[in-house]
Amino acid sequence: MGLATFKGGVHPYEGKELSENKPTQILMPKGDMVYPMSQHIGAPAAPLVKKGDKVLAGQKIGEASGFISANVICSVSGTVKAVEPRRVASGAMVNSVVVENDGEYQSVEGMGTDRDPSKLSKQEIRDIVKEAGIVGLGGAGFPTHVKLTPKNENAIEYVLVNAAECEPYLTSDYRMMLEEPEKLIGGLKVMLQLFEKAKGVIGIENNKPEAIKKLQEMVKDEPRIEVCELMTKYPQGGERSLINAITGRKVNSSMLPADAGCIVDNVDTVIAIYMAVCKTTPLMRRIVTVTGDAIANPQNYNVKIGTNFQELVEAAGGFKSEPEKLIAGGPMMGMALFGLDIPVTKTNSALLCMTKDEVAANEPTPCIRCGKCVSVCPSHIVPVMMMKAALKGDCERFEKLNGMECVECGSCAFICPAKRPLTQAFKEMRKTVAANRRKKA
Amino acid sequence: MSKLLNVSASPHVRSKETTQSIMADVCIAMLPATAFGVFQFGFHALLVLIVTVAACVLSEYVFQKMMKLPLTVSDMSAVVTGMILALNMPANIPLWIPALGGIFAIIVVKQLYGGIGQNFMNPALAGRCFLLISFAGKMSDFAMDGWTGATPLAQLKAGETVDVAAMFIGKIPGTIGEVSVIALLIGGIYLAVKKVISLRIPVTYILTVAVFAFIFGKQDMTYVIAHICGGGLVFGAFFMATDYVTSPITPKGQIVFGVLLGILTGLFRIFGGSAEGVSYAIIISNLLVPLIERFTLPTAFGKEGKKS
């Protein structure tokens, strides 16, 4: 049998060599810290502080305001300067708490103390994860405590650690696996404590042999944990692709991974669970890969959430050549930025600075029906036909073609020889269809 | 940062492959067969090639200029059409015939239906069939120095024996590009290795013809191999049936398409009046592509089984 993988996918230029051998450096913030109240999927958090309040590192400054919502934690000590809308990576203005950093990093009482997870009940663990403001750090930002509370916890057979890191250029998860593997294993054990019937599997793409070796060595005496080597192929780290590769099960858009007996969390999320449960430290940091051919010294940074992106660029030696496109995240699914005056949030895995925009450099030409989009689609749908529906704005046809099964991974638009903006059109259509459904409901 | 940044929705990277690079690969893949044809049939074959390609490219250029359409000549698709059409010509054809075929292929079959990606039939083959019907005599006159002009398939139909090894190498009468199986296979493998084509259509097509010939023709290996090597089947299977625009995009559809082609070709060859049938089989199957696609849409990931 070959390596575990899924059907479809593409092989973009990886670009990981720029930063994969750079140990993470701690980056201390200089300027004001900005904490958007919406760094997750679901209802925005409600601010708990007002202008002039003194805050401490580790203090909850935003309270989850619904079932699917997450707390926001302050990562420095200082004074609240304002509570106002600020620009975030997506380009939207989001209500945010702005804190003037006093540089002392005084933390809330008890932060950092060791805790023995075996003495905690399941509910206590879930509450700790919720209080710590942990969300899916792979990019989606789904509140982790919700994920850890499935309808039937005995039906969970797999706790999967998504260590594929299939997005090109990104190396933050890889660095964490090399630098803090014991925290990763520790976090996974806490999760396995919640799901007694489950097996823990760490899925890693085989372009990270050192991480595979290291973790295999560490789990050899762990009966409930194993490392699964995955084929290097994008989007191997997509939740549905990962579940399929490791367990052979299939999850569609109307299912949750829990419906297939799986809980999936990415490397940094599992480490965040460990830090919250075992070290009494809420989610305050983020590992960010600053990379691309426009940046002077590509680097991995351990950044306090709320730090301005401009500081990341300065730390990495600035631009060595004029960037044409800046991307928060990877090149396949990341968001292009309007500017650098935005804060690092929970889900910002990278800042990619590119001197050339391959999308702008290629004018779309007529479709030649080569069918490559069909063969690479991990959702096994037919992008070429969906595009026709999208161009006509035909939502009904788009839905009939299973357009809502699209995971917006970008494989079709990547492979298209006619350079047609397929994924881009589908994002638009999916939003429209979802909005129509809400209207009807 | 003095200038404005580019902002667009993801993905932000693109593969290097373009329509032009694919078309260039198809041209490269036809070079061995072209070289063999020119080597075997002489200088006039080269003239046919040049005239046909020129007719296709020029008619595309002139049409788009006249209609004030964006020029797409640089995508090289007209060159591919021209080459395929030329390789489907007998070497001693008067030059005005392939030129006329090229103009018909590009203007009537391709441009009038909306240009690249919109034609419902393979333009080169439609051009060839147009010429076959209009100038039947000249189009099937393969008499050259030293050859009587009867193609192996015609001999086979007449109950004569054929030299399979000569067919494989290409030492037989026929159109410029169809004769040498080995040269065509080199090109076909190049296309498959470069992932320009998948082998689904050519392999199912050729296998179906073989099975059909075995069942309805003669239960004789030489006979079956002659059917595979003769009549431009290899040329059609690798270079014409795999034309993106006129073949199914769905993987299952490609297999259905290959089988359909094989059955039609077998029917035309064994039960039809003519000894050949590849061209007609392909253009008839082209017409059924939308139907085939409709019934072979892949099942969306995770929607298999009864639930849906």
Coordinates of N, CA, C and O in Angstrom, one line a residue, chain A residues 116-216:
Chain A
D116 N -2.0 19.1 36.8 CA -2.0 17.7 36.4 C -3.4 17.3 35.8 O -4.4 17.3 36.4
P117 N -3.4 17.1 34.4 CA -4.7 16.9 33.8 C -5.4 15.7 34.3 O -6.7 15.7 34.2
S118 N -4.7 14.7 34.8 CA -5.4 13.5 35.2 C -6.3 13.7 36.4 O -7.2 12.9 36.7
K119 N -6.1 14.9 37.1 CA -6.9 15.2 38.2 C -8.1 16.0 37.8 O -8.9 16.4 38.7
L120 N -8.2 16.3 36.5 CA -9.3 17.2 36.1 C -10.5 16.3 35.5 O -10.2 15.3 34.8
S121 N -11.7 16.8 35.7 CA -12.8 16.1 35.1 C -12.9 16.5 33.6 O -12.3 17.5 33.2
K122 N -13.7 15.8 32.8 CA -13.8 16.2 31.4 C -14.4 17.6 31.3 O -14.0 18.3 30.4
Q123 N -15.4 17.8 32.1 CA -16.1 19.1 32.0 C -15.1 20.2 32.4 O -15.0 21.3 31.8
E124 N -14.2 20.0 33.4 CA -13.2 21.0 33.8 C -12.3 21.3 32.6 O -11.9 22.4 32.3
I125 N -11.9 20.2 31.9 CA -11.0 20.4 30.8 C -11.6 21.2 29.7 O -11.1 22.2 29.2
R126 N -12.9 20.9 29.4 CA -13.6 21.7 28.4 C -13.8 23.1 28.8 O -13.6 24.1 28.0
D127 N -14.0 23.4 30.1 CA -14.2 24.7 30.6 C -12.9 25.5 30.4 O -12.8 26.7 30.1
I128 N -11.8 24.8 30.8 CA -10.4 25.5 30.7 C -10.2 25.9 29.2 O -9.7 27.0 28.9
V129 N -10.5 24.9 28.3 CA -10.2 25.2 26.9 C -11.1 26.4 26.4 O -10.7 27.3 25.7
K130 N -12.3 26.4 26.9 CA -13.2 27.5 26.5 C -12.7 28.9 27.1 O -12.6 29.9 26.4
E131 N -12.3 28.8 28.4 CA -11.8 30.1 29.0 C -10.6 30.6 28.3 O -10.4 31.8 28.2
A132 N -9.8 29.7 27.8 CA -8.5 30.1 27.2 C -8.6 30.7 25.8 O -7.7 31.1 25.2
G133 N -9.9 30.7 25.3 CA -10.1 31.3 24.0 C -9.5 30.5 22.9 O -9.2 31.1 21.8
I134 N -9.4 29.2 23.0 CA -8.8 28.4 21.9 C -9.8 28.2 20.8 O -10.9 27.8 21.0
V135 N -9.3 28.4 19.6 CA -10.0 28.1 18.4 C -9.1 27.4 17.4 O -7.9 27.2 17.7
G136 N -9.7 26.8 16.3 CA -8.9 26.1 15.4 C -7.8 27.0 14.8 O -8.2 27.9 14.0
L137 N -6.6 26.8 15.1 CA -5.5 27.7 14.6 C -5.0 27.4 13.2 O -4.1 28.1 12.7
G138 N -5.6 26.4 12.6 CA -5.2 26.1 11.3 C -5.7 27.1 10.2 O -5.2 27.2 9.1
G139 N -6.7 27.9 10.6 CA -7.1 28.9 9.7 C -8.6 29.1 9.8 O -9.1 30.2 9.6
A140 N -9.4 28.1 10.1 CA -10.8 28.3 10.1 C -11.3 29.0 11.4 O -12.3 29.7 11.3
G141 N -10.6 28.7 12.5 CA -11.0 29.4 13.7 C -12.3 29.0 14.3 O -13.0 29.7 15.0
F142 N -12.6 27.7 14.2 CA -13.8 27.1 14.8 C -13.5 26.9 16.3 O -12.4 26.4 16.7
P143 N -14.4 27.4 17.2 CA -14.1 27.3 18.6 C -13.8 25.9 19.1 O -14.6 25.0 18.8
T144 N -12.7 25.7 19.7 CA -12.2 24.3 20.0 C -13.1 23.6 21.1 O -13.4 22.4 21.0
H145 N -13.6 24.4 22.0 CA -14.4 23.7 23.1 C -15.7 23.2 22.5 O -16.2 22.2 23.0
V146 N -16.2 23.8 21.4 CA -17.4 23.2 20.8 C -17.1 21.9 20.1 O -17.8 20.9 20.2
K147 N -15.9 21.9 19.4 CA -15.4 20.7 18.8 C -15.2 19.6 19.8 O -15.5 18.4 19.5
L148 N -14.8 19.9 21.0 CA -14.5 18.9 22.0 C -15.7 18.4 22.7 O -15.7 17.6 23.6
T149 N -16.9 19.0 22.3 CA -18.1 18.6 22.9 C -19.1 18.0 21.9 O -20.1 18.6 21.6
P150 N -18.8 16.9 21.3 CA -19.7 16.3 20.3 C -20.9 15.7 21.0 O -20.9 15.5 22.2
K151 N -22.0 15.5 20.2 CA -23.2 14.9 20.8 C -22.9 13.6 21.5 O -23.5 13.4 22.6
N152 N -22.1 12.8 20.9 CA -21.9 11.5 21.6 C -20.4 11.2 21.6 O -19.8 10.8 20.7
E153 N -19.8 11.4 22.8 CA -18.4 11.4 22.9 C -17.9 9.9 22.7 O -16.7 9.7 22.4
N154 N -18.7 8.9 23.0 CA -18.3 7.6 22.8 C -18.2 7.1 21.4 O -17.6 6.1 21.1
A155 N -18.8 8.0 20.5 CA -18.8 7.6 19.1 C -17.5 8.1 18.4 O -17.2 7.8 17.3
I156 N -16.7 8.8 19.2 CA -15.4 9.3 18.6 C -14.3 8.3 18.7 O -14.0 7.8 19.7
E157 N -13.9 7.9 17.5 CA -12.9 6.8 17.4 C -11.5 7.3 17.1 O -10.5 6.6 17.2
Y158 N -11.5 8.5 16.5 CA -10.2 9.1 16.2 C -10.0 10.5 16.6 O -11.0 11.3 16.5
V159 N -8.9 10.8 17.3 CA -8.5 12.2 17.5 C -7.4 12.5 16.5 O -6.3 11.9 16.7
L160 N -7.6 13.2 15.5 CA -6.6 13.4 14.4 C -5.9 14.8 14.6 O -6.5 15.8 14.8
V161 N -4.5 14.7 14.7 CA -3.8 15.9 14.7 C -3.4 16.3 13.3 O -2.7 15.5 12.6
N162 N -3.9 17.4 12.8 CA -3.6 17.8 11.4 C -2.2 18.5 11.4 O -2.0 19.6 11.7
A163 N -1.2 17.7 11.0 CA 0.2 18.2 10.9 C 0.6 18.1 9.5 O 1.8 18.0 9.2
A164 N -0.3 18.1 8.6 CA 0.0 18.0 7.1 C 0.7 19.3 6.7 O 1.7 19.2 6.0
E165 N 0.3 20.4 7.1 CA 0.8 21.7 6.7 C 1.0 21.7 5.2 O 2.2 21.8 4.7
C166 N -0.1 21.5 4.5 CA 0.0 21.3 3.0 C 0.1 22.7 2.3 O 0.5 22.7 1.1
E167 N -0.2 23.8 2.9 CA -0.1 25.1 2.3 C 1.4 25.3 2.0 O 2.2 25.2 2.8
P168 N 1.7 25.7 0.7 CA 3.0 26.1 0.4 C 3.6 27.2 1.4 O 2.8 28.0 1.9
Y169 N 4.8 27.3 1.5 CA 5.6 28.3 2.3 C 5.4 28.2 3.8 O 6.3 28.7 4.5
L170 N 4.3 27.6 4.3 CA 4.1 27.6 5.7 C 5.0 26.6 6.4 O 5.1 25.5 6.0
T171 N 5.7 27.1 7.5 CA 6.5 26.2 8.3 C 6.3 26.3 9.8 O 7.1 25.7 10.5
S172 N 5.3 27.0 10.2 CA 5.1 27.2 11.6 C 4.7 25.9 12.4 O 5.3 25.6 13.4
D173 N 3.9 25.1 11.8 CA 3.5 23.8 12.4 C 4.8 22.9 12.5 O 5.0 22.2 13.4
Y174 N 5.5 22.9 11.4 CA 6.7 22.1 11.3 C 7.7 22.5 12.4 O 8.2 21.6 13.1
R175 N 7.9 23.8 12.6 CA 8.9 24.2 13.6 C 8.4 23.7 15.0 O 9.1 23.3 15.8
M176 N 7.1 23.8 15.2 CA 6.5 23.5 16.5 C 6.7 22.0 16.8 O 7.0 21.6 17.9
M177 N 6.6 21.2 15.7 CA 6.7 19.7 15.9 C 8.2 19.4 16.3 O 8.5 18.5 17.0
L178 N 9.1 20.2 15.7 CA 10.5 19.9 16.0 C 10.9 20.5 17.4 O 11.7 20.0 18.1
E179 N 10.3 21.7 17.7 CA 10.7 22.4 18.9 C 9.9 22.1 20.2 O 10.5 22.1 21.3
E180 N 8.7 21.8 20.0 CA 7.8 21.5 21.2 C 7.0 20.3 21.0 O 5.8 20.2 21.3
P181 N 7.7 19.2 20.6 CA 6.9 18.0 20.4 C 6.2 17.4 21.7 O 5.1 16.9 21.6
E182 N 6.9 17.6 22.8 CA 6.3 17.1 24.0 C 5.0 17.8 24.4 O 4.1 17.2 24.9
K183 N 4.9 19.1 24.0 CA 3.6 19.8 24.2 C 2.5 19.2 23.3 O 1.4 19.1 23.7
L184 N 2.9 18.9 22.1 CA 2.0 18.4 21.1 C 1.4 17.0 21.6 O 0.2 16.8 21.7
I185 N 2.4 16.2 22.1 CA 1.9 14.9 22.6 C 1.1 15.1 23.9 O 0.1 14.4 24.0
G186 N 1.5 16.0 24.7 CA 0.8 16.3 25.9 C -0.6 16.7 25.7 O -1.6 16.3 26.3
G187 N -0.8 17.6 24.7 CA -2.1 18.1 24.3 C -3.0 17.0 23.8 O -4.1 16.9 24.1
L188 N -2.4 16.2 23.0 CA -3.1 15.0 22.4 C -3.6 14.1 23.5 O -4.7 13.6 23.4
K189 N -2.7 13.9 24.5 CA -3.1 13.0 25.6 C -4.3 13.6 26.4 O -5.2 12.9 26.8
V190 N -4.3 14.9 26.5 CA -5.4 15.6 27.2 C -6.7 15.3 26.4 O -7.8 15.0 26.9
M191 N -6.6 15.4 25.0 CA -7.8 15.2 24.2 C -8.2 13.7 24.3 O -9.4 13.5 24.3
L192 N -7.3 12.8 24.3 CA -7.6 11.4 24.4 C -8.3 11.1 25.8 O -9.1 10.1 25.9
Q193 N -8.0 11.9 26.8 CA -8.6 11.8 28.1 C -10.1 12.0 28.0 O -10.9 11.4 28.6
L194 N -10.5 13.0 27.0 CA -11.9 13.3 26.8 C -12.6 12.2 26.0 O -13.8 12.0 26.2
F195 N -11.8 11.5 25.2 CA -12.5 10.5 24.3 C -11.8 9.2 24.6 O -10.8 8.8 23.9
E196 N -12.4 8.4 25.5 CA -11.7 7.2 26.0 C -11.6 6.1 24.9 O -10.8 5.3 24.9
K197 N -12.6 6.2 23.9 CA -12.6 5.1 22.9 C -11.7 5.4 21.7 O -11.6 4.7 20.8
A198 N -11.1 6.6 21.8 CA -10.5 7.1 20.5 C -9.0 6.8 20.5 O -8.3 6.6 21.5
K199 N -8.5 6.7 19.3 CA -7.1 6.6 19.0 C -6.5 7.9 18.5 O -7.2 8.6 17.7
G200 N -5.3 8.3 19.0 CA -4.8 9.5 18.5 C -3.9 9.3 17.3 O -3.0 8.4 17.3
V201 N -4.1 10.0 16.2 CA -3.2 9.9 15.0 C -2.7 11.2 14.6 O -3.5 12.2 14.4
I202 N -1.4 11.3 14.4 CA -0.8 12.6 14.0 C -0.4 12.4 12.5 O 0.4 11.5 12.1
G203 N -1.1 13.1 11.6 CA -0.9 13.0 10.2 C 0.1 14.0 9.7 O -0.2 15.2 9.8
I204 N 1.2 13.6 9.1 CA 2.2 14.5 8.7 C 2.6 14.2 7.2 O 2.8 13.0 6.8
E205 N 2.7 15.2 6.4 CA 3.1 15.0 5.0 C 4.6 14.5 5.0 O 5.4 15.0 5.8
N206 N 4.9 13.7 4.0 CA 6.2 13.1 4.0 C 7.3 14.1 3.4 O 8.4 13.6 3.2
N207 N 7.0 15.3 3.3 CA 8.0 16.3 3.0 C 8.6 16.9 4.3 O 9.4 17.8 4.3
K208 N 8.2 16.3 5.4 CA 8.8 16.7 6.7 C 9.3 15.5 7.4 O 8.9 15.1 8.5
P209 N 10.4 14.8 6.8 CA 10.8 13.6 7.4 C 11.4 13.7 8.8 O 11.2 12.8 9.7
E210 N 12.0 14.9 9.1 CA 12.5 15.1 10.5 C 11.4 15.1 11.5 O 11.6 14.5 12.6
A211 N 10.3 15.7 11.2 CA 9.2 15.8 12.2 C 8.6 14.4 12.3 O 8.3 14.0 13.5
I212 N 8.5 13.6 11.2 CA 7.9 12.3 11.3 C 8.8 11.4 12.2 O 8.3 10.7 13.1
K213 N 10.1 11.5 12.0 CA 11.1 10.7 12.8 C 11.0 11.1 14.3 O 10.9 10.2 15.1
K214 N 11.0 12.3 14.5 CA 11.0 12.8 15.9 C 9.7 12.3 16.6 O 9.8 11.8 17.7
L215 N 8.6 12.5 16.0 CA 7.4 12.2 16.7 C 7.2 10.7 16.8 O 6.7 10.2 17.8
Q216 N 7.6 9.9 15.8 CA 7.5 8.5 15.8 C 8.3 8.0 17.0 O 7.9 7.1 17.7

